[in-house]
PDB file of C-alpha atoms in Angstrom:
ATOM      1  CA  UNK A 276      76.907-115.823  -8.956  1.00 41.00           C
ATOM      2  CA  UNK A 277      74.893-112.603  -9.946  1.00 44.00           C
ATOM      3  CA  UNK A 278      74.630-109.642  -7.878  1.00 44.00           C
ATOM      4  CA  UNK A 279      70.724-110.716  -6.892  1.00 45.00           C
ATOM      5  CA  UNK A 280      71.445-113.788  -6.967  1.00 50.00           C
ATOM      6  CA  UNK A 281      71.591-115.659  -3.409  1.00 50.00           C
ATOM      7  CA  UNK A 282      73.334-118.560  -2.600  1.00 54.00           C
ATOM      8  CA  UNK A 283      71.077-120.738  -0.108  1.00 51.00           C
ATOM      9  CA  UNK A 284      72.007-123.945   0.014  1.00 56.00           C
ATOM     10  CA  UNK A 285      73.823-122.623   4.020  1.00 55.00           C
ATOM     11  CA  UNK A 286      71.093-122.203   5.287  1.00 52.00           C
ATOM     12  CA  UNK A 287      68.940-124.623   6.432  1.00 54.00           C
ATOM     13  CA  UNK A 288      65.658-126.162   4.809  1.00 54.00           C
ATOM     14  CA  UNK A 289      62.466-126.337   5.844  1.00 54.00           C
ATOM     15  CA  UNK A 290      61.077-130.098   6.863  1.00 49.00           C
ATOM     16  CA  UNK A 291      57.997-131.130   4.867  1.00 55.00           C
ATOM     17  CA  UNK A 292      56.445-134.370   6.962  1.00 50.00           C
ATOM     18  CA  UNK A 293      53.076-135.371   5.450  1.00 56.00           C
ATOM     19  CA  UNK A 294      51.819-137.775   8.295  1.00 54.00           C
ATOM     20  CA  UNK A 295      49.120-140.679   7.079  1.00 60.00           C
ATOM     21  CA  UNK A 296      45.517-140.122   8.046  1.00 59.00           C
ATOM     22  CA  UNK A 297      45.723-143.645   9.245  1.00 63.00           C
ATOM     23  CA  UNK A 298      48.966-143.595  11.878  1.00 64.00           C
ATOM     24  CA  UNK A 299      48.874-142.156  15.560  1.00 62.00           C
ATOM     25  CA  UNK A 300      49.058-139.088  17.033  1.00 62.00           C
ATOM     26  CA  UNK A 301      52.238-140.407  18.643  1.00 66.00           C
ATOM     27  CA  UNK A 302      53.901-141.744  15.391  1.00 67.00           C
ATOM     28  CA  UNK A 303      53.313-138.748  13.809  1.00 63.00           C
ATOM     29  CA  UNK A 304      54.341-136.492  16.617  1.00 66.00           C
ATOM     30  CA  UNK A 305      57.591-138.897  17.313  1.00 69.00           C
ATOM     31  CA  UNK A 306      57.644-138.723  12.999  1.00 66.00           C
ATOM     32  CA  UNK A 307      58.012-135.060  13.340  1.00 63.00           C
ATOM     33  CA  UNK A 308      60.729-134.636  16.112  1.00 66.00           C
ATOM     34  CA  UNK A 309      62.762-137.244  14.539  1.00 70.00           C
ATOM     35  CA  UNK A 310      63.144-135.367  11.020  1.00 63.00           C
ATOM     36  CA  UNK A 311      63.629-131.845  12.680  1.00 62.00           C
ATOM     37  CA  UNK A 312      66.659-133.611  14.983  1.00 65.00           C
ATOM     38  CA  UNK A 313      67.794-135.722  11.825  1.00 63.00           C
ATOM     39  CA  UNK A 314      67.788-132.584   9.030  1.00 54.00           C
ATOM     40  CA  UNK A 315      68.964-130.045  11.872  1.00 50.00           C
ATOM     41  CA  UNK A 316      71.726-131.636  13.738  1.00 51.00           C
ATOM     42  CA  UNK A 317      73.587-132.843  10.494  1.00 47.00           C
ATOM     43  CA  UNK A 318      72.842-136.491  10.915  1.00 40.00           C
ATOM     44  CA  UNK A 319      71.283-137.903   8.026  1.00 41.00           C
ATOM     45  CA  UNK A 320      72.549-138.548   4.717  1.00 44.00           C
ATOM     46  CA  UNK A 321      71.367-136.845   1.317  1.00 43.00           C
ATOM     47  CA  UNK A 322      69.817-140.162   0.288  1.00 42.00           C
ATOM     48  CA  UNK A 323      67.601-139.960   3.805  1.00 42.00           C
ATOM     49  CA  UNK A 324      66.882-136.494   2.928  1.00 41.00           C
ATOM     50  CA  UNK A 325      65.599-136.906  -0.200  1.00 41.00           C
ATOM     51  CA  UNK A 326      63.506-139.606  -0.038  1.00 40.00           C
ATOM     52  CA  UNK A 327      61.877-138.495   3.093  1.00 40.00           C
ATOM     53  CA  UNK A 328      61.164-135.176   1.642  1.00 39.00           C
ATOM     54  CA  UNK A 329      59.717-136.644  -1.251  1.00 40.00           C
ATOM     55  CA  UNK A 330      58.243-139.801   0.092  1.00 40.00           C
ATOM     56  CA  UNK A 331      56.793-137.967   3.605  1.00 41.00           C
ATOM     57  CA  UNK A 332      56.138-139.302   6.982  1.00 41.00           C
ATOM     58  CA  UNK A 333      53.470-142.008   4.879  1.00 44.00           C
ATOM     59  CA  UNK A 334      55.343-145.397   4.015  1.00 45.00           C
ATOM     60  CA  UNK A 335      55.081-147.258   6.953  1.00 48.00           C
ATOM     61  CA  UNK A 336      59.262-148.819   6.184  1.00 49.00           C
ATOM     62  CA  UNK A 337      59.959-144.543   7.556  1.00 46.00           C
ATOM     63  CA  UNK A 338      57.284-144.968  10.403  1.00 46.00           C
ATOM     64  CA  UNK A 339      59.445-147.777  11.680  1.00 51.00           C
ATOM     65  CA  UNK A 340      61.962-146.482  11.447  1.00 48.00           C
ATOM     66  CA  UNK A 341      61.103-143.746  13.161  1.00 47.00           C
ATOM     67  CA  UNK A 342      59.728-145.706  15.999  1.00 48.00           C
ATOM     68  CA  UNK A 343      62.689-147.821  16.243  1.00 50.00           C
ATOM     69  CA  UNK A 344      64.772-144.737  17.032  1.00 45.00           C
ATOM     70  CA  UNK A 345      63.055-143.121  18.973  1.00 47.00           C
ATOM     71  CA  UNK A 346      61.101-145.474  21.383  1.00 47.00           C
ATOM     72  CA  UNK A 347      61.059-143.009  23.841  1.00 47.00           C
ATOM     73  CA  UNK A 348      60.125-140.000  22.299  1.00 44.00           C
ATOM     74  CA  UNK A 349      56.755-141.515  21.624  1.00 45.00           C
ATOM     75  CA  UNK A 350      56.277-142.120  26.143  1.00 47.00           C
ATOM     76  CA  UNK A 351      57.863-138.970  27.088  1.00 47.00           C
ATOM     77  CA  UNK A 352      54.781-136.796  23.491  1.00 46.00           C
ATOM     78  CA  UNK A 353      52.196-139.302  25.744  1.00 45.00           C
ATOM     79  CA  UNK A 354      52.765-138.562  28.847  1.00 45.00           C
ATOM     80  CA  UNK A 355      53.083-134.495  27.591  1.00 46.00           C
ATOM     81  CA  UNK A 356      50.101-134.909  26.257  1.00 49.00           C
ATOM     82  CA  UNK A 357      47.896-136.377  29.315  1.00 46.00           C
ATOM     83  CA  UNK A 358      49.803-134.064  30.803  1.00 50.00           C
ATOM     84  CA  UNK A 359      47.400-131.597  29.008  1.00 54.00           C
ATOM     85  CA  UNK A 360      49.586-127.926  29.612  1.00 61.00           C
ATOM     86  CA  UNK A 361      52.385-129.239  27.806  1.00 70.00           C
ATOM     87  CA  UNK A 362      51.424-126.741  24.986  1.00 80.00           C
ATOM     88  CA  UNK A 363      51.485-123.589  27.231  1.00 80.00           C
ATOM     89  CA  UNK A 364      54.261-124.689  28.999  1.00 83.00           C
ATOM     90  CA  UNK A 365      56.080-124.886  25.649  1.00 85.00           C
ATOM     91  CA  UNK A 366      54.616-121.530  24.208  1.00 84.00           C
ATOM     92  CA  UNK A 367      55.645-119.889  27.746  1.00 83.00           C
ATOM     93  CA  UNK A 368      59.567-121.902  26.619  1.00 85.00           C
ATOM     94  CA  UNK A 369      58.877-119.833  22.897  1.00 87.00           C
ATOM     95  CA  UNK A 370      57.779-116.669  23.860  1.00 86.00           C
ATOM     96  CA  UNK A 371      60.739-115.936  27.023  1.00 86.00           C
ATOM     97  CA  UNK A 372      63.200-116.844  24.098  1.00 86.00           C
ATOM     98  CA  UNK A 373      62.728-114.755  22.029  1.00 86.00           C
ATOM     99  CA  UNK A 374      61.484-112.314  24.665  1.00 83.00           C
ATOM    100  CA  UNK A 375      65.351-112.633  25.792  1.00 84.00           C
ATOM    101  CA  UNK A 376      67.299-112.876  22.147  1.00 85.00           C
ATOM    102  CA  UNK A 377      65.528-110.088  21.341  1.00 84.00           C
ATOM    103  CA  UNK A 378      66.460-108.160  24.451  1.00 82.00           C
ATOM    104  CA  UNK A 379      69.926-109.056  24.039  1.00 84.00           C
ATOM    105  CA  UNK A 380      70.232-107.918  20.142  1.00 85.00           C
ATOM    106  CA  UNK A 381      68.299-104.417  20.444  1.00 83.00           C
ATOM    107  CA  UNK A 382      69.094-104.482  24.524  1.00 82.00           C
ATOM    108  CA  UNK A 383      72.095-102.322  23.779  1.00 85.00           C
ATOM    109  CA  UNK A 384      70.982-100.477  20.595  1.00 85.00           C
ATOM    110  CA  UNK A 385      68.137 -99.239  22.848  1.00 83.00           C
ATOM    111  CA  UNK A 386      70.710 -98.055  25.994  1.00 84.00           C
ATOM    112  CA  UNK A 387      72.712 -96.116  23.696  1.00 87.00           C
ATOM    113  CA  UNK A 388      69.917 -94.344  22.265  1.00 85.00           C
ATOM    114  CA  UNK A 389      68.661 -93.645  25.343  1.00 84.00           C
ATOM    115  CA  UNK A 390      72.261 -92.453  26.484  1.00 86.00           C
ATOM    116  CA  UNK A 391      72.752 -90.214  23.514  1.00 87.00           C
ATOM    117  CA  UNK A 392      69.990 -88.989  23.971  1.00 87.00           C
ATOM    118  CA  UNK A 393      70.032 -87.646  27.199  1.00 86.00           C
ATOM    119  CA  UNK A 394      73.655 -86.659  26.645  1.00 88.00           C
ATOM    120  CA  UNK A 395      72.234 -84.015  23.236  1.00 88.00           C
ATOM    121  CA  UNK A 396      69.466 -82.708  25.587  1.00 88.00           C
ATOM    122  CA  UNK A 397      71.718 -81.913  28.505  1.00 90.00           C
ATOM    123  CA  UNK A 398      74.509 -80.650  26.091  1.00 90.00           C
ATOM    124  CA  UNK A 399      70.524 -78.158  23.660  1.00 90.00           C
ATOM    125  CA  UNK A 400      69.671 -77.570  27.916  1.00 89.00           C
ATOM    126  CA  UNK A 401      72.797 -75.689  28.439  1.00 92.00           C
ATOM    127  CA  UNK A 402      73.383 -73.734  25.355  1.00 90.00           C
ATOM    128  CA  UNK A 403      70.093 -73.374  25.556  1.00 90.00           C
ATOM    129  CA  UNK A 404      71.243 -71.494  29.085  1.00 92.00           C
ATOM    130  CA  UNK A 405      74.660 -69.964  27.346  1.00 92.00           C
ATOM    131  CA  UNK A 406      72.286 -68.515  24.757  1.00 90.00           C
ATOM    132  CA  UNK A 407      70.324 -66.661  27.661  1.00 90.00           C
ATOM    133  CA  UNK A 408      73.067 -64.930  29.118  1.00 93.00           C
ATOM    134  CA  UNK A 409      74.655 -64.139  25.945  1.00 91.00           C
ATOM    135  CA  UNK A 410      71.367 -62.487  25.663  1.00 90.00           C
ATOM    136  CA  UNK A 411      71.271 -61.123  28.674  1.00 90.00           C
ATOM    137  CA  UNK A 412      74.553 -59.278  28.258  1.00 90.00           C
ATOM    138  CA  UNK A 413      74.446 -57.522  24.696  1.00 86.00           C
ATOM    139  CA  UNK A 414      71.320 -56.262  25.773  1.00 85.00           C
ATOM    140  CA  UNK A 415      72.922 -54.441  28.781  1.00 86.00           C
ATOM    141  CA  UNK A 416      75.429 -53.536  26.699  1.00 82.00           C
ATOM    142  CA  UNK A 417      73.143 -52.502  24.557  1.00 78.00           C
ATOM    143  CA  UNK A 418      71.750 -50.106  27.007  1.00 79.00           C
ATOM    144  CA  UNK A 419      74.488 -48.884  29.033  1.00 79.00           C
ATOM    145  CA  UNK A 420      76.484 -48.086  25.664  1.00 72.00           C
ATOM    146  CA  UNK A 421      75.414 -44.420  24.267  1.00 68.00           C
ATOM    147  CA  UNK A 422      75.792 -44.945  21.073  1.00 67.00           C
ATOM    148  CA  UNK A 423      74.746 -49.088  19.807  1.00 59.00           C
ATOM    149  CA  UNK A 424      76.651 -50.756  17.484  1.00 65.00           C
ATOM    150  CA  UNK A 425      74.952 -53.215  14.887  1.00 76.00           C
ATOM    151  CA  UNK A 426      73.575 -55.547  16.466  1.00 78.00           C
ATOM    152  CA  UNK A 427      70.965 -56.215  16.072  1.00 81.00           C
ATOM    153  CA  UNK A 428      70.880 -59.391  13.554  1.00 85.00           C
ATOM    154  CA  UNK A 429      73.379 -60.677  15.579  1.00 85.00           C
ATOM    155  CA  UNK A 430      70.507 -60.498  18.353  1.00 86.00           C
ATOM    156  CA  UNK A 431      67.833 -61.967  16.378  1.00 89.00           C
ATOM    157  CA  UNK A 432      70.316 -65.055  15.026  1.00 90.00           C
ATOM    158  CA  UNK A 433      70.773 -66.014  18.308  1.00 90.00           C
ATOM    159  CA  UNK A 434      66.752 -65.419  19.244  1.00 90.00           C
ATOM    160  CA  UNK A 435      66.121 -68.203  15.869  1.00 92.00           C
ATOM    161  CA  UNK A 436      68.608 -70.275  17.460  1.00 90.00           C
ATOM    162  CA  UNK A 437      67.002 -70.113  20.577  1.00 90.00           C
ATOM    163  CA  UNK A 438      63.549 -71.016  19.099  1.00 92.00           C
ATOM    164  CA  UNK A 439      65.488 -73.892  16.928  1.00 92.00           C
ATOM    165  CA  UNK A 440      66.855 -75.889  20.032  1.00 90.00           C
ATOM    166  CA  UNK A 441      63.422 -75.405  22.041  1.00 90.00           C
ATOM    167  CA  UNK A 442      62.269 -77.787  19.329  1.00 91.00           C
ATOM    168  CA  UNK A 443      64.878 -80.314  18.698  1.00 91.00           C
ATOM    169  CA  UNK A 444      64.805 -80.701  22.666  1.00 90.00           C
ATOM    170  CA  UNK A 445      60.982 -80.423  22.399  1.00 91.00           C
ATOM    171  CA  UNK A 446      61.622 -83.400  19.485  1.00 91.00           C
ATOM    172  CA  UNK A 447      64.488 -85.395  21.451  1.00 91.00           C
ATOM    173  CA  UNK A 448      62.488 -85.205  24.160  1.00 91.00           C
ATOM    174  CA  UNK A 449      59.306 -87.443  22.924  1.00 92.00           C
ATOM    175  CA  UNK A 450      61.780 -89.560  21.281  1.00 91.00           C
ATOM    176  CA  UNK A 451      63.384 -89.897  25.051  1.00 90.00           C
ATOM    177  CA  UNK A 452      59.192 -90.648  25.859  1.00 92.00           C
ATOM    178  CA  UNK A 453      58.945 -92.919  23.528  1.00 92.00           C
ATOM    179  CA  UNK A 454      61.990 -95.218  24.461  1.00 90.00           C
ATOM    180  CA  UNK A 455      60.772 -94.775  27.862  1.00 89.00           C
ATOM    181  CA  UNK A 456      57.378 -96.946  26.599  1.00 91.00           C
ATOM    182  CA  UNK A 457      59.427 -99.245  24.968  1.00 89.00           C
ATOM    183  CA  UNK A 458      61.893-100.154  27.508  1.00 88.00           C
ATOM    184  CA  UNK A 459      58.190-100.555  29.341  1.00 90.00           C
ATOM    185  CA  UNK A 460      56.658-102.484  26.640  1.00 90.00           C
ATOM    186  CA  UNK A 461      59.623-105.153  26.586  1.00 88.00           C
ATOM    187  CA  UNK A 462      59.765-105.084  30.628  1.00 86.00           C
ATOM    188  CA  UNK A 463      56.393-105.983  30.681  1.00 88.00           C
ATOM    189  CA  UNK A 464      56.367-108.849  28.585  1.00 86.00           C
ATOM    190  CA  UNK A 465      58.820-110.392  30.114  1.00 84.00           C
ATOM    191  CA  UNK A 466      57.715-110.505  33.542  1.00 77.00           C
TER     192      UNK A 466
END
């Protein structure tokens, strides 16, 4: 196998069902449900996959087999269709499961990022205070000494470092605000 070619045989293949316009809505939904169940559950052998994917659900024998295999599915689908709200309930369930899955995947990463950002901001603030304290001590030392040593370049470096720390703090604050907004939006969508 080449580096750029990937073997997709291990992945589930899409289910293709081509309904006949003459079939009723119940038989179509039963055929689709049966095709999805058997294909994804691995309960169908290769000869049936080839038959159903090439001929689709238009063959009366397949439709009759589907009706025989799942008579309860037809009754369930008709009772759900009369209930009226099943599509919206399924969509809510799907949306909820998708949101839960995304949260379970991204939640720990976002929390770790949040923790790291908070710890970096805290250490940056402590470093800024230490630099300010050192600058004050250096200025006192310069004022008290008779002949000041050449510390001006060091003071300038400290001032430059302080500016960089302040810029980094600003960036970290912006990132923290974005993470907080993401948390808020995710919580809002879950409700």
